[in-house]
């Protein structure tokens, strides 16, 4: 599919993240507009709430978009999702008969503040990137036992905290926690010294389910994708994670990019999962290309300094797709809701500059990375800004995600000192 031309001129640049082919959904506000639904087109945001109020969009008996989240649209189901995308495409396409009515409803993106695009009902994080699992397993347990025996048969995950998911631009406070190094006799209470990122994609469930669903059904249920940074306190994690997995190490915050890129926008970029070392059981067997060719990048900027790209990889490095993760999640009968967020797991490529966490990039702190400023880093230092970027490159156009940014703030003085 080539670039679809819009009468919003900035959207027609081959490198712009938000062409007519994309139409990602977000929640915005301005000095005069309270937070509600908008769609990105070029350098502008179409006020979808206003377009619905003006009668330019009419998909349900009651308004769907006069709220600061996209869950109401999700709950309408895939036919209505498609109807909205079709309608937006008509309204914003070059030569649209309704340009005169739509143009006054555009808000310059530079004047807008972006908010959480949906209400997160629950959050599950997976561990489905093979290179990442192998690297971390090698560091923690040695190369022979790097991949746990279940890893090639099920997408491993843990139940995270919806309450800790924040939108890009939110500062992240370094946590305190219980730490115990390998040579310490006893644990101690201290600020995290090995604060890290995880480069992930987040899949958003749009259609609820109540009981086991197939991989194909799961793919149909997914509403869209965001970039996701699963902030991780490695020293807290190393002490607490056995045998039930991470807990407080992952509960400080998880950042997501502000625009939901919908599945139709990503359709041209579908790609197959890798060769299977073991045949997967039927409930998660591959039934079509369900990963996507999305280029990913991480930059790090010390306070007041220019950013350095510290990693580049691709979402096609995953071993399990989000559809397989969602299908597996449902096997027990676990109900899934509109607004459920599934983290992919850290995405790392095969070589060193493709690693999606500082833990891997610095190999547990043994090989600090060098930034363009001349500084080195093993883990995040106070004031560092970490940015995830993602883009699928089409034929003369780009499907961008909007950056997922967070700055690390220093730990508070001991939070229990009263
Ligand atoms: Mn994670």
mmCIF file of C-alpha atoms and ligand atoms in Angstrom:
data_model
loop_
_atom_site.group_PDB
_atom_site.id
_atom_site.type_symbol
_atom_site.label_atom_id
_atom_site.label_comp_id
_atom_site.label_asym_id
_atom_site.label_seq_id
_atom_site.Cartn_x
_atom_site.Cartn_y
_atom_site.Cartn_z
ATOM 1 C CA UNK A 1 0.000 0.000 0.000
ATOM 2 C CA UNK A 2 1.443 3.438 -0.905
ATOM 3 C CA UNK A 3 1.154 6.692 1.064
ATOM 4 C CA UNK A 4 -2.486 7.787 1.368
ATOM 5 C CA UNK A 5 -2.554 11.529 0.743
ATOM 6 C CA UNK A 6 -4.239 13.884 3.164
ATOM 7 C CA UNK A 7 -5.236 17.536 2.851
ATOM 8 C CA UNK A 8 -3.234 18.005 6.089
ATOM 9 C CA UNK A 9 0.008 18.742 4.245
ATOM 10 C CA UNK A 10 2.464 17.708 6.990
ATOM 11 C CA UNK A 11 0.987 14.193 6.950
ATOM 12 C CA UNK A 12 2.261 13.566 3.415
ATOM 13 C CA UNK A 13 5.973 13.555 4.302
ATOM 14 C CA UNK A 14 7.399 10.043 3.801
ATOM 15 C CA UNK A 15 9.164 10.246 7.169
ATOM 16 C CA UNK A 16 6.335 11.764 9.200
ATOM 17 C CA UNK A 17 5.153 9.352 11.913
ATOM 18 C CA UNK A 18 1.461 10.190 11.466
ATOM 19 C CA UNK A 19 0.326 9.945 7.820
ATOM 20 C CA UNK A 20 -3.247 9.109 6.810
ATOM 21 C CA UNK A 21 -2.167 5.442 6.761
ATOM 22 C CA UNK A 22 -1.601 5.569 10.529
ATOM 23 C CA UNK A 23 -4.403 7.469 12.357
ATOM 24 C CA UNK A 24 -3.327 6.587 15.924
ATOM 25 C CA UNK A 25 -5.641 7.272 18.859
ATOM 26 C CA UNK A 26 -4.698 9.417 21.829
ATOM 27 C CA UNK A 27 -6.095 11.642 24.574
ATOM 28 C CA UNK A 28 -5.116 15.303 24.528
ATOM 29 C CA UNK A 29 -5.873 18.593 26.233
ATOM 30 C CA UNK A 30 -5.061 22.249 25.617
ATOM 31 C CA UNK A 31 -5.478 25.429 27.646
ATOM 32 C CA UNK A 32 -9.112 25.496 26.537
ATOM 33 C CA UNK A 33 -9.930 21.788 25.972
ATOM 34 C CA UNK A 34 -10.307 19.238 28.776
ATOM 35 C CA UNK A 35 -8.685 15.826 28.112
ATOM 36 C CA UNK A 36 -10.593 13.791 25.536
ATOM 37 C CA UNK A 37 -10.171 11.685 22.405
ATOM 38 C CA UNK A 38 -8.091 12.807 19.436
ATOM 39 C CA UNK A 39 -6.436 11.262 16.424
ATOM 40 C CA UNK A 40 -2.994 12.277 15.134
ATOM 41 C CA UNK A 41 -2.718 13.432 11.522
ATOM 42 C CA UNK A 42 0.584 15.017 10.550
ATOM 43 C CA UNK A 43 1.474 17.817 12.961
ATOM 44 C CA UNK A 44 -2.157 18.142 14.011
ATOM 45 C CA UNK A 45 -4.656 16.385 16.260
ATOM 46 C CA UNK A 46 -8.212 15.963 15.029
ATOM 47 C CA UNK A 47 -10.537 16.619 17.944
ATOM 48 C CA UNK A 48 -12.651 13.473 17.591
ATOM 49 C CA UNK A 49 -14.939 14.484 20.425
ATOM 50 C CA UNK A 50 -15.781 17.698 18.591
ATOM 51 C CA UNK A 51 -16.161 15.860 15.281
ATOM 52 C CA UNK A 52 -18.695 13.554 16.916
ATOM 53 C CA UNK A 53 -20.532 16.504 18.501
ATOM 54 C CA UNK A 54 -20.669 18.201 15.069
ATOM 55 C CA UNK A 55 -22.227 15.075 13.569
ATOM 56 C CA UNK A 56 -19.203 14.364 11.368
ATOM 57 C CA UNK A 57 -18.751 11.013 13.109
ATOM 58 C CA UNK A 58 -21.758 9.015 14.228
ATOM 59 C CA UNK A 59 -21.169 5.403 15.251
ATOM 60 C CA UNK A 60 -23.452 4.800 18.219
ATOM 61 C CA UNK A 61 -26.618 6.137 19.815
ATOM 62 C CA UNK A 62 -24.640 7.674 22.665
ATOM 63 C CA UNK A 63 -21.363 9.635 22.261
ATOM 64 C CA UNK A 64 -18.245 7.408 22.340
ATOM 65 C CA UNK A 65 -15.512 10.016 22.379
ATOM 66 C CA UNK A 66 -16.417 12.665 24.979
ATOM 67 C CA UNK A 67 -14.235 10.860 27.526
ATOM 68 C CA UNK A 68 -10.488 10.810 28.300
ATOM 69 C CA UNK A 69 -9.957 7.173 27.158
ATOM 70 C CA UNK A 70 -10.601 4.952 24.139
ATOM 71 C CA UNK A 71 -12.122 2.027 26.044
ATOM 72 C CA UNK A 72 -15.672 2.909 24.982
ATOM 73 C CA UNK A 73 -14.753 2.451 21.344
ATOM 74 C CA UNK A 74 -12.965 -0.822 22.171
ATOM 75 C CA UNK A 75 -16.152 -2.130 23.777
ATOM 76 C CA UNK A 76 -18.140 -1.449 20.596
ATOM 77 C CA UNK A 77 -16.238 -4.238 18.808
ATOM 78 C CA UNK A 78 -14.246 -4.658 15.592
ATOM 79 C CA UNK A 79 -17.017 -3.613 13.159
ATOM 80 C CA UNK A 80 -17.256 -0.195 14.823
ATOM 81 C CA UNK A 81 -13.437 0.063 15.030
ATOM 82 C CA UNK A 82 -13.338 -0.423 11.267
ATOM 83 C CA UNK A 83 -16.192 2.039 10.678
ATOM 84 C CA UNK A 84 -14.343 4.757 12.591
ATOM 85 C CA UNK A 85 -11.132 4.190 10.652
ATOM 86 C CA UNK A 86 -13.044 4.295 7.342
ATOM 87 C CA UNK A 87 -14.809 7.499 8.348
ATOM 88 C CA UNK A 88 -11.607 9.225 9.537
ATOM 89 C CA UNK A 89 -9.911 8.242 6.277
ATOM 90 C CA UNK A 90 -12.728 9.832 4.254
ATOM 91 C CA UNK A 91 -12.728 13.013 6.363
ATOM 92 C CA UNK A 92 -8.954 13.533 6.176
ATOM 93 C CA UNK A 93 -8.193 12.311 2.633
ATOM 94 C CA UNK A 94 -7.035 14.695 -0.057
ATOM 95 C CA UNK A 95 -10.104 16.004 -1.891
ATOM 96 C CA UNK A 96 -12.481 15.302 1.019
ATOM 97 C CA UNK A 97 -15.836 17.013 0.490
ATOM 98 C CA UNK A 98 -15.929 17.750 4.228
ATOM 99 C CA UNK A 99 -12.537 19.458 4.595
ATOM 100 C CA UNK A 100 -14.155 22.833 5.371
ATOM 101 C CA UNK A 101 -16.060 21.377 8.322
ATOM 102 C CA UNK A 102 -13.146 19.292 9.628
ATOM 103 C CA UNK A 103 -10.384 21.906 9.355
ATOM 104 C CA UNK A 104 -11.606 24.019 12.321
ATOM 105 C CA UNK A 105 -11.461 20.887 14.504
ATOM 106 C CA UNK A 106 -7.691 20.438 14.105
ATOM 107 C CA UNK A 107 -5.457 21.348 17.037
ATOM 108 C CA UNK A 108 -1.693 21.879 16.514
ATOM 109 C CA UNK A 109 0.113 19.076 18.305
ATOM 110 C CA UNK A 110 2.636 21.535 19.767
ATOM 111 C CA UNK A 111 -0.205 23.180 21.715
ATOM 112 C CA UNK A 112 -1.489 19.921 23.169
ATOM 113 C CA UNK A 113 -0.625 17.914 26.240
ATOM 114 C CA UNK A 114 -0.972 14.142 25.818
ATOM 115 C CA UNK A 115 -2.477 11.876 28.457
ATOM 116 C CA UNK A 116 -2.960 8.144 29.013
ATOM 117 C CA UNK A 117 -4.813 7.027 25.860
ATOM 118 C CA UNK A 118 -6.870 4.332 27.583
ATOM 119 C CA UNK A 119 -7.828 3.107 31.016
ATOM 120 C CA UNK A 120 -5.606 0.099 31.762
ATOM 121 C CA UNK A 121 -7.853 -2.598 33.199
ATOM 122 C CA UNK A 122 -5.042 -4.994 34.017
ATOM 123 C CA UNK A 123 -1.399 -5.328 33.039
ATOM 124 C CA UNK A 124 0.518 -8.522 32.334
ATOM 125 C CA UNK A 125 4.169 -8.574 31.363
ATOM 126 C CA UNK A 126 5.735 -11.399 29.379
ATOM 127 C CA UNK A 127 9.294 -12.598 28.867
ATOM 128 C CA UNK A 128 8.987 -13.676 25.249
ATOM 129 C CA UNK A 129 12.131 -12.321 23.581
ATOM 130 C CA UNK A 130 14.549 -15.208 23.121
ATOM 131 C CA UNK A 131 17.771 -13.191 22.974
ATOM 132 C CA UNK A 132 16.810 -11.277 26.109
ATOM 133 C CA UNK A 133 15.835 -14.409 28.017
ATOM 134 C CA UNK A 134 19.054 -16.108 26.926
ATOM 135 C CA UNK A 135 21.240 -13.125 27.880
ATOM 136 C CA UNK A 136 19.634 -12.629 31.288
ATOM 137 C CA UNK A 137 19.586 -16.373 31.964
ATOM 138 C CA UNK A 138 23.267 -16.601 31.066
ATOM 139 C CA UNK A 139 24.130 -13.823 33.505
ATOM 140 C CA UNK A 140 21.976 -15.203 36.345
ATOM 141 C CA UNK A 141 22.398 -18.966 35.884
ATOM 142 C CA UNK A 142 25.092 -19.619 33.268
ATOM 143 C CA UNK A 143 24.737 -20.426 29.548
ATOM 144 C CA UNK A 144 23.760 -24.100 30.068
ATOM 145 C CA UNK A 145 20.646 -23.198 32.071
ATOM 146 C CA UNK A 146 19.980 -19.853 30.408
ATOM 147 C CA UNK A 147 16.546 -20.702 29.008
ATOM 148 C CA UNK A 148 14.293 -22.317 31.608
ATOM 149 C CA UNK A 149 12.897 -25.694 30.434
ATOM 150 C CA UNK A 150 9.391 -24.273 29.896
ATOM 151 C CA UNK A 151 10.549 -21.289 27.851
ATOM 152 C CA UNK A 152 10.321 -22.831 24.357
ATOM 153 C CA UNK A 153 6.827 -24.207 25.118
ATOM 154 C CA UNK A 154 4.910 -21.355 26.782
ATOM 155 C CA UNK A 155 5.162 -17.568 26.842
ATOM 156 C CA UNK A 156 6.187 -16.930 30.466
ATOM 157 C CA UNK A 157 4.580 -13.943 32.152
ATOM 158 C CA UNK A 158 3.712 -12.367 35.478
ATOM 159 C CA UNK A 159 0.766 -10.278 36.567
ATOM 160 C CA UNK A 160 1.880 -6.644 36.766
ATOM 161 C CA UNK A 161 0.148 -3.579 38.160
ATOM 162 C CA UNK A 162 -2.249 -1.540 36.039
ATOM 163 C CA UNK A 163 -1.975 1.211 38.670
ATOM 164 C CA UNK A 164 1.688 1.798 37.827
ATOM 165 C CA UNK A 165 1.262 2.341 34.059
ATOM 166 C CA UNK A 166 1.982 5.967 33.102
ATOM 167 C CA UNK A 167 2.054 7.930 29.885
ATOM 168 C CA UNK A 168 5.231 9.090 28.169
ATOM 169 C CA UNK A 169 6.636 12.272 29.706
ATOM 170 C CA UNK A 170 5.965 11.189 33.283
ATOM 171 C CA UNK A 171 9.084 11.445 35.465
ATOM 172 C CA UNK A 172 10.110 8.216 37.180
ATOM 173 C CA UNK A 173 11.294 8.297 40.790
ATOM 174 C CA UNK A 174 14.133 5.896 41.654
ATOM 175 C CA UNK A 175 12.694 3.418 44.148
ATOM 176 C CA UNK A 176 13.998 2.162 47.464
ATOM 177 C CA UNK A 177 13.899 -1.524 48.155
ATOM 178 C CA UNK A 178 15.296 -4.526 49.893
ATOM 179 C CA UNK A 179 18.652 -5.401 48.328
ATOM 180 C CA UNK A 180 21.074 -8.237 48.866
ATOM 181 C CA UNK A 181 24.186 -8.660 46.744
ATOM 182 C CA UNK A 182 25.715 -12.121 46.201
ATOM 183 C CA UNK A 183 28.416 -11.392 48.805
ATOM 184 C CA UNK A 184 26.161 -9.779 51.410
ATOM 185 C CA UNK A 185 25.274 -11.873 54.474
ATOM 186 C CA UNK A 186 21.971 -10.087 54.981
ATOM 187 C CA UNK A 187 19.675 -7.843 52.948
ATOM 188 C CA UNK A 188 19.602 -4.073 53.487
ATOM 189 C CA UNK A 189 17.176 -1.204 52.800
ATOM 190 C CA UNK A 190 18.561 1.228 50.222
ATOM 191 C CA UNK A 191 17.784 3.124 47.020
ATOM 192 C CA UNK A 192 17.959 0.973 43.897
ATOM 193 C CA UNK A 193 21.478 1.228 42.419
ATOM 194 C CA UNK A 194 20.779 -0.799 39.262
ATOM 195 C CA UNK A 195 17.787 0.997 37.775
ATOM 196 C CA UNK A 196 17.065 -0.120 34.219
ATOM 197 C CA UNK A 197 14.741 0.036 31.241
ATOM 198 C CA UNK A 198 13.104 -2.705 29.221
ATOM 199 C CA UNK A 199 12.333 -2.008 25.566
ATOM 200 C CA UNK A 200 8.969 -3.654 24.890
ATOM 201 C CA UNK A 201 5.830 -3.379 22.821
ATOM 202 C CA UNK A 202 2.471 -3.280 24.591
ATOM 203 C CA UNK A 203 -0.574 -4.955 23.030
ATOM 204 C CA UNK A 204 -3.988 -3.628 24.050
ATOM 205 C CA UNK A 205 -6.907 -6.048 24.266
ATOM 206 C CA UNK A 206 -10.048 -4.525 22.730
ATOM 207 C CA UNK A 207 -12.535 -7.398 22.813
ATOM 208 C CA UNK A 208 -13.303 -9.064 26.144
ATOM 209 C CA UNK A 209 -13.249 -12.845 26.509
ATOM 210 C CA UNK A 210 -14.285 -15.235 29.247
ATOM 211 C CA UNK A 211 -12.634 -18.587 28.655
ATOM 212 C CA UNK A 212 -10.033 -20.066 26.335
ATOM 213 C CA UNK A 213 -9.636 -18.397 22.934
ATOM 214 C CA UNK A 214 -7.575 -19.467 19.921
ATOM 215 C CA UNK A 215 -4.547 -17.613 18.589
ATOM 216 C CA UNK A 216 -6.619 -16.369 15.635
ATOM 217 C CA UNK A 217 -9.379 -15.144 17.948
ATOM 218 C CA UNK A 218 -6.766 -13.505 20.141
ATOM 219 C CA UNK A 219 -5.306 -11.661 17.162
ATOM 220 C CA UNK A 220 -8.803 -10.453 16.263
ATOM 221 C CA UNK A 221 -9.308 -9.237 19.858
ATOM 222 C CA UNK A 222 -6.221 -6.998 19.886
ATOM 223 C CA UNK A 223 -7.102 -3.322 19.385
ATOM 224 C CA UNK A 224 -3.643 -1.858 18.905
ATOM 225 C CA UNK A 225 -0.090 -1.449 20.086
ATOM 226 C CA UNK A 226 2.059 1.053 21.998
ATOM 227 C CA UNK A 227 5.736 1.253 22.920
ATOM 228 C CA UNK A 228 6.298 0.159 26.497
ATOM 229 C CA UNK A 229 9.177 0.751 28.910
ATOM 230 C CA UNK A 230 9.048 -1.660 31.828
ATOM 231 C CA UNK A 231 11.274 0.203 34.322
ATOM 232 C CA UNK A 232 13.148 -2.424 36.334
ATOM 233 C CA UNK A 233 15.125 -2.292 39.582
ATOM 234 C CA UNK A 234 17.637 -5.068 38.897
ATOM 235 C CA UNK A 235 19.095 -5.240 42.403
ATOM 236 C CA UNK A 236 15.640 -5.508 43.978
ATOM 237 C CA UNK A 237 14.694 -8.083 41.329
ATOM 238 C CA UNK A 238 17.789 -10.259 41.862
ATOM 239 C CA UNK A 239 16.917 -10.738 45.537
ATOM 240 C CA UNK A 240 13.136 -11.076 45.340
ATOM 241 C CA UNK A 241 12.443 -12.925 42.080
ATOM 242 C CA UNK A 242 12.728 -16.579 43.098
ATOM 243 C CA UNK A 243 10.482 -18.522 43.076
ATOM 244 C CA UNK A 244 7.462 -16.365 42.104
ATOM 245 C CA UNK A 245 9.046 -13.860 39.716
ATOM 246 C CA UNK A 246 9.497 -10.098 39.910
ATOM 247 C CA UNK A 247 7.359 -8.073 42.303
ATOM 248 C CA UNK A 248 8.506 -4.678 43.648
ATOM 249 C CA UNK A 249 11.331 -4.539 41.069
ATOM 250 C CA UNK A 250 8.720 -3.910 38.384
ATOM 251 C CA UNK A 251 6.068 -2.029 40.350
ATOM 252 C CA UNK A 252 7.548 1.485 40.331
ATOM 253 C CA UNK A 253 6.320 2.409 36.868
ATOM 254 C CA UNK A 254 5.737 1.197 33.325
ATOM 255 C CA UNK A 255 5.685 3.938 30.671
ATOM 256 C CA UNK A 256 3.743 3.730 27.418
ATOM 257 C CA UNK A 257 3.817 5.887 24.302
ATOM 258 C CA UNK A 258 0.823 8.250 24.026
ATOM 259 C CA UNK A 259 -0.687 7.051 20.727
ATOM 260 C CA UNK A 260 -2.427 3.702 20.202
ATOM 261 C CA UNK A 261 -1.326 2.484 16.777
ATOM 262 C CA UNK A 262 -4.195 0.311 15.597
ATOM 263 C CA UNK A 263 -3.835 -3.107 14.034
ATOM 264 C CA UNK A 264 -5.067 -2.016 10.567
ATOM 265 C CA UNK A 265 -2.228 0.545 10.373
ATOM 266 C CA UNK A 266 0.262 -2.255 11.043
ATOM 267 C CA UNK A 267 -1.338 -4.787 8.684
ATOM 268 C CA UNK A 268 1.223 -4.311 5.840
ATOM 269 C CA UNK A 269 4.070 -5.077 8.255
ATOM 270 C CA UNK A 270 3.029 -8.528 9.478
ATOM 271 C CA UNK A 271 5.825 -11.042 9.707
ATOM 272 C CA UNK A 272 6.280 -14.632 10.844
ATOM 273 C CA UNK A 273 7.664 -15.784 14.159
ATOM 274 C CA UNK A 274 10.997 -17.643 13.981
ATOM 275 C CA UNK A 275 11.509 -21.369 13.374
ATOM 276 C CA UNK A 276 10.229 -23.408 16.301
ATOM 277 C CA UNK A 277 12.745 -25.547 18.122
ATOM 278 C CA UNK A 278 9.886 -27.588 19.596
ATOM 279 C CA UNK A 279 6.506 -27.824 17.945
ATOM 280 C CA UNK A 280 4.132 -25.662 19.953
ATOM 281 C CA UNK A 281 1.017 -27.202 21.502
ATOM 282 C CA UNK A 282 -2.179 -26.539 19.567
ATOM 283 C CA UNK A 283 -3.481 -23.760 21.815
ATOM 284 C CA UNK A 284 -0.569 -21.471 20.889
ATOM 285 C CA UNK A 285 0.429 -22.910 17.518
ATOM 286 C CA UNK A 286 1.287 -20.347 14.827
ATOM 287 C CA UNK A 287 -1.579 -19.785 12.398
ATOM 288 C CA UNK A 288 -0.238 -16.918 10.296
ATOM 289 C CA UNK A 289 2.162 -13.991 10.542
ATOM 290 C CA UNK A 290 1.361 -12.227 13.823
ATOM 291 C CA UNK A 291 4.540 -10.337 14.562
ATOM 292 C CA UNK A 292 5.310 -7.003 12.905
ATOM 293 C CA UNK A 293 8.356 -5.480 11.263
ATOM 294 C CA UNK A 294 8.742 -2.447 13.543
ATOM 295 C CA UNK A 295 12.139 -0.791 13.915
ATOM 296 C CA UNK A 296 12.885 0.094 17.517
ATOM 297 C CA UNK A 297 15.456 2.376 19.073
ATOM 298 C CA UNK A 298 16.478 3.476 22.568
ATOM 299 C CA UNK A 299 18.250 6.741 23.349
ATOM 300 C CA UNK A 300 19.789 7.885 26.609
ATOM 301 C CA UNK A 301 20.490 11.527 27.481
ATOM 302 C CA UNK A 302 22.266 12.569 30.676
ATOM 303 C CA UNK A 303 20.760 15.724 32.201
ATOM 304 C CA UNK A 304 21.438 18.695 29.910
ATOM 305 C CA UNK A 305 23.227 16.553 27.302
ATOM 306 C CA UNK A 306 22.297 15.359 23.822
ATOM 307 C CA UNK A 307 20.835 11.850 23.488
ATOM 308 C CA UNK A 308 22.925 8.866 22.378
ATOM 309 C CA UNK A 309 21.330 5.897 20.623
ATOM 310 C CA UNK A 310 22.187 2.932 22.851
ATOM 311 C CA UNK A 311 20.190 0.186 21.120
ATOM 312 C CA UNK A 312 18.450 -0.598 17.834
ATOM 313 C CA UNK A 313 16.370 -3.700 17.277
ATOM 314 C CA UNK A 314 13.063 -4.867 15.778
ATOM 315 C CA UNK A 315 9.782 -6.252 17.108
ATOM 316 C CA UNK A 316 10.213 -9.173 14.700
ATOM 317 C CA UNK A 317 12.823 -10.553 17.150
ATOM 318 C CA UNK A 318 10.060 -11.865 19.443
ATOM 319 C CA UNK A 319 9.616 -15.627 19.832
ATOM 320 C CA UNK A 320 5.904 -15.384 20.713
ATOM 321 C CA UNK A 321 3.415 -12.906 19.235
ATOM 322 C CA UNK A 322 0.999 -10.884 21.350
ATOM 323 C CA UNK A 323 -1.794 -13.073 19.924
ATOM 324 C CA UNK A 324 -0.037 -16.190 21.260
ATOM 325 C CA UNK A 325 0.457 -14.483 24.616
ATOM 326 C CA UNK A 326 -3.202 -13.482 24.802
ATOM 327 C CA UNK A 327 -4.363 -16.964 23.761
ATOM 328 C CA UNK A 328 -2.127 -18.533 26.409
ATOM 329 C CA UNK A 329 -3.346 -16.006 29.007
ATOM 330 C CA UNK A 330 -6.924 -17.176 28.418
ATOM 331 C CA UNK A 331 -6.291 -20.942 28.684
ATOM 332 C CA UNK A 332 -7.091 -21.178 32.385
ATOM 333 C CA UNK A 333 -10.406 -19.423 31.869
ATOM 334 C CA UNK A 334 -8.877 -16.104 32.918
ATOM 335 C CA UNK A 335 -11.309 -13.353 31.809
ATOM 336 C CA UNK A 336 -9.713 -10.706 29.615
ATOM 337 C CA UNK A 337 -11.131 -7.195 29.398
ATOM 338 C CA UNK A 338 -11.101 -4.265 27.022
ATOM 339 C CA UNK A 339 -8.108 -2.201 28.136
ATOM 340 C CA UNK A 340 -5.971 -5.142 29.258
ATOM 341 C CA UNK A 341 -2.331 -4.369 28.501
ATOM 342 C CA UNK A 342 0.154 -7.128 27.585
ATOM 343 C CA UNK A 343 3.861 -6.298 27.641
ATOM 344 C CA UNK A 344 5.808 -8.298 25.061
ATOM 345 C CA UNK A 345 8.895 -8.838 27.172
ATOM 346 C CA UNK A 346 12.193 -7.131 26.469
ATOM 347 C CA UNK A 347 13.099 -7.103 22.797
ATOM 348 C CA UNK A 348 16.760 -7.780 22.034
ATOM 349 C CA UNK A 349 18.441 -8.731 18.779
ATOM 350 C CA UNK A 350 21.288 -11.185 18.459
ATOM 351 C CA UNK A 351 24.184 -8.711 18.669
ATOM 352 C CA UNK A 352 25.336 -6.366 21.412
ATOM 353 C CA UNK A 353 24.025 -3.037 19.963
ATOM 354 C CA UNK A 354 20.584 -4.654 19.611
ATOM 355 C CA UNK A 355 20.020 -5.294 23.322
ATOM 356 C CA UNK A 356 16.888 -3.779 24.832
ATOM 357 C CA UNK A 357 18.023 -3.329 28.440
ATOM 358 C CA UNK A 358 21.043 -1.813 30.181
ATOM 359 C CA UNK A 359 21.454 -5.079 32.094
ATOM 360 C CA UNK A 360 22.311 -6.723 28.773
ATOM 361 C CA UNK A 361 24.059 -3.723 27.165
ATOM 362 C CA UNK A 362 26.486 -3.406 30.090
ATOM 363 C CA UNK A 363 26.456 -7.174 30.754
ATOM 364 C CA UNK A 364 25.399 -6.792 34.355
ATOM 365 C CA UNK A 365 27.603 -3.720 34.838
ATOM 366 C CA UNK A 366 30.822 -5.457 33.738
ATOM 367 C CA UNK A 367 31.027 -3.615 30.392
ATOM 368 C CA UNK A 368 29.740 -0.043 30.810
ATOM 369 C CA UNK A 369 28.539 1.593 27.609
ATOM 370 C CA UNK A 370 29.964 4.884 26.393
ATOM 371 C CA UNK A 371 27.719 7.828 25.547
ATOM 372 C CA UNK A 372 28.479 10.523 22.959
ATOM 373 C CA UNK A 373 29.099 12.967 25.833
ATOM 374 C CA UNK A 374 32.049 10.785 26.905
ATOM 375 C CA UNK A 375 30.244 9.584 30.027
ATOM 376 C CA UNK A 376 29.773 5.880 30.668
ATOM 377 C CA UNK A 377 26.766 4.033 32.030
ATOM 378 C CA UNK A 378 26.070 0.605 33.434
ATOM 379 C CA UNK A 379 22.610 1.545 34.707
ATOM 380 C CA UNK A 380 20.452 4.683 34.866
ATOM 381 C CA UNK A 381 21.791 7.684 36.775
ATOM 382 C CA UNK A 382 19.643 10.445 38.234
ATOM 383 C CA UNK A 383 18.578 12.959 35.592
ATOM 384 C CA UNK A 384 19.013 10.542 32.683
ATOM 385 C CA UNK A 385 16.248 10.642 30.095
ATOM 386 C CA UNK A 386 15.423 7.375 28.347
ATOM 387 C CA UNK A 387 13.428 7.415 25.117
ATOM 388 C CA UNK A 388 11.969 4.514 23.144
ATOM 389 C CA UNK A 389 11.189 5.100 19.470
ATOM 390 C CA UNK A 390 9.355 2.861 17.031
ATOM 391 C CA UNK A 391 8.516 3.025 13.340
ATOM 392 C CA UNK A 392 7.349 0.677 10.595
ATOM 393 C CA UNK A 393 8.703 1.746 7.213
ATOM 394 C CA UNK A 394 6.235 1.405 4.341
ATOM 395 C CA UNK A 395 6.321 2.215 0.650
ATOM 396 C CA UNK A 396 6.830 5.999 0.825
ATOM 397 C CA UNK A 397 5.403 6.392 4.312
ATOM 398 C CA UNK A 398 6.143 5.691 7.971
ATOM 399 C CA UNK A 399 3.918 4.337 10.728
ATOM 400 C CA UNK A 400 5.349 6.007 13.842
ATOM 401 C CA UNK A 401 4.424 5.424 17.450
ATOM 402 C CA UNK A 402 5.334 8.709 19.119
ATOM 403 C CA UNK A 403 8.192 8.565 21.596
ATOM 404 C CA UNK A 404 7.973 6.885 24.980
ATOM 405 C CA UNK A 405 10.025 9.169 27.248
ATOM 406 C CA UNK A 406 10.886 9.116 30.926
ATOM 407 C CA UNK A 407 13.409 10.958 33.094
ATOM 408 C CA UNK A 408 14.804 9.331 36.229
ATOM 409 C CA UNK A 409 14.459 11.475 39.348
ATOM 410 C CA UNK A 410 16.720 10.929 42.372
ATOM 411 C CA UNK A 411 15.458 8.673 45.129
ATOM 412 C CA UNK A 412 13.722 10.444 47.958
ATOM 413 C CA UNK A 413 15.461 10.651 51.298
ATOM 414 C CA UNK A 414 14.541 7.426 53.129
ATOM 415 C CA UNK A 415 10.754 7.425 52.609
ATOM 416 C CA UNK A 416 10.216 5.874 56.059
ATOM 417 C CA UNK A 417 12.084 8.676 57.890
ATOM 418 C CA UNK A 418 9.255 10.657 59.455
HETATM 419 MN MN1 LIG B 1 9.364 -6.604 31.233
#
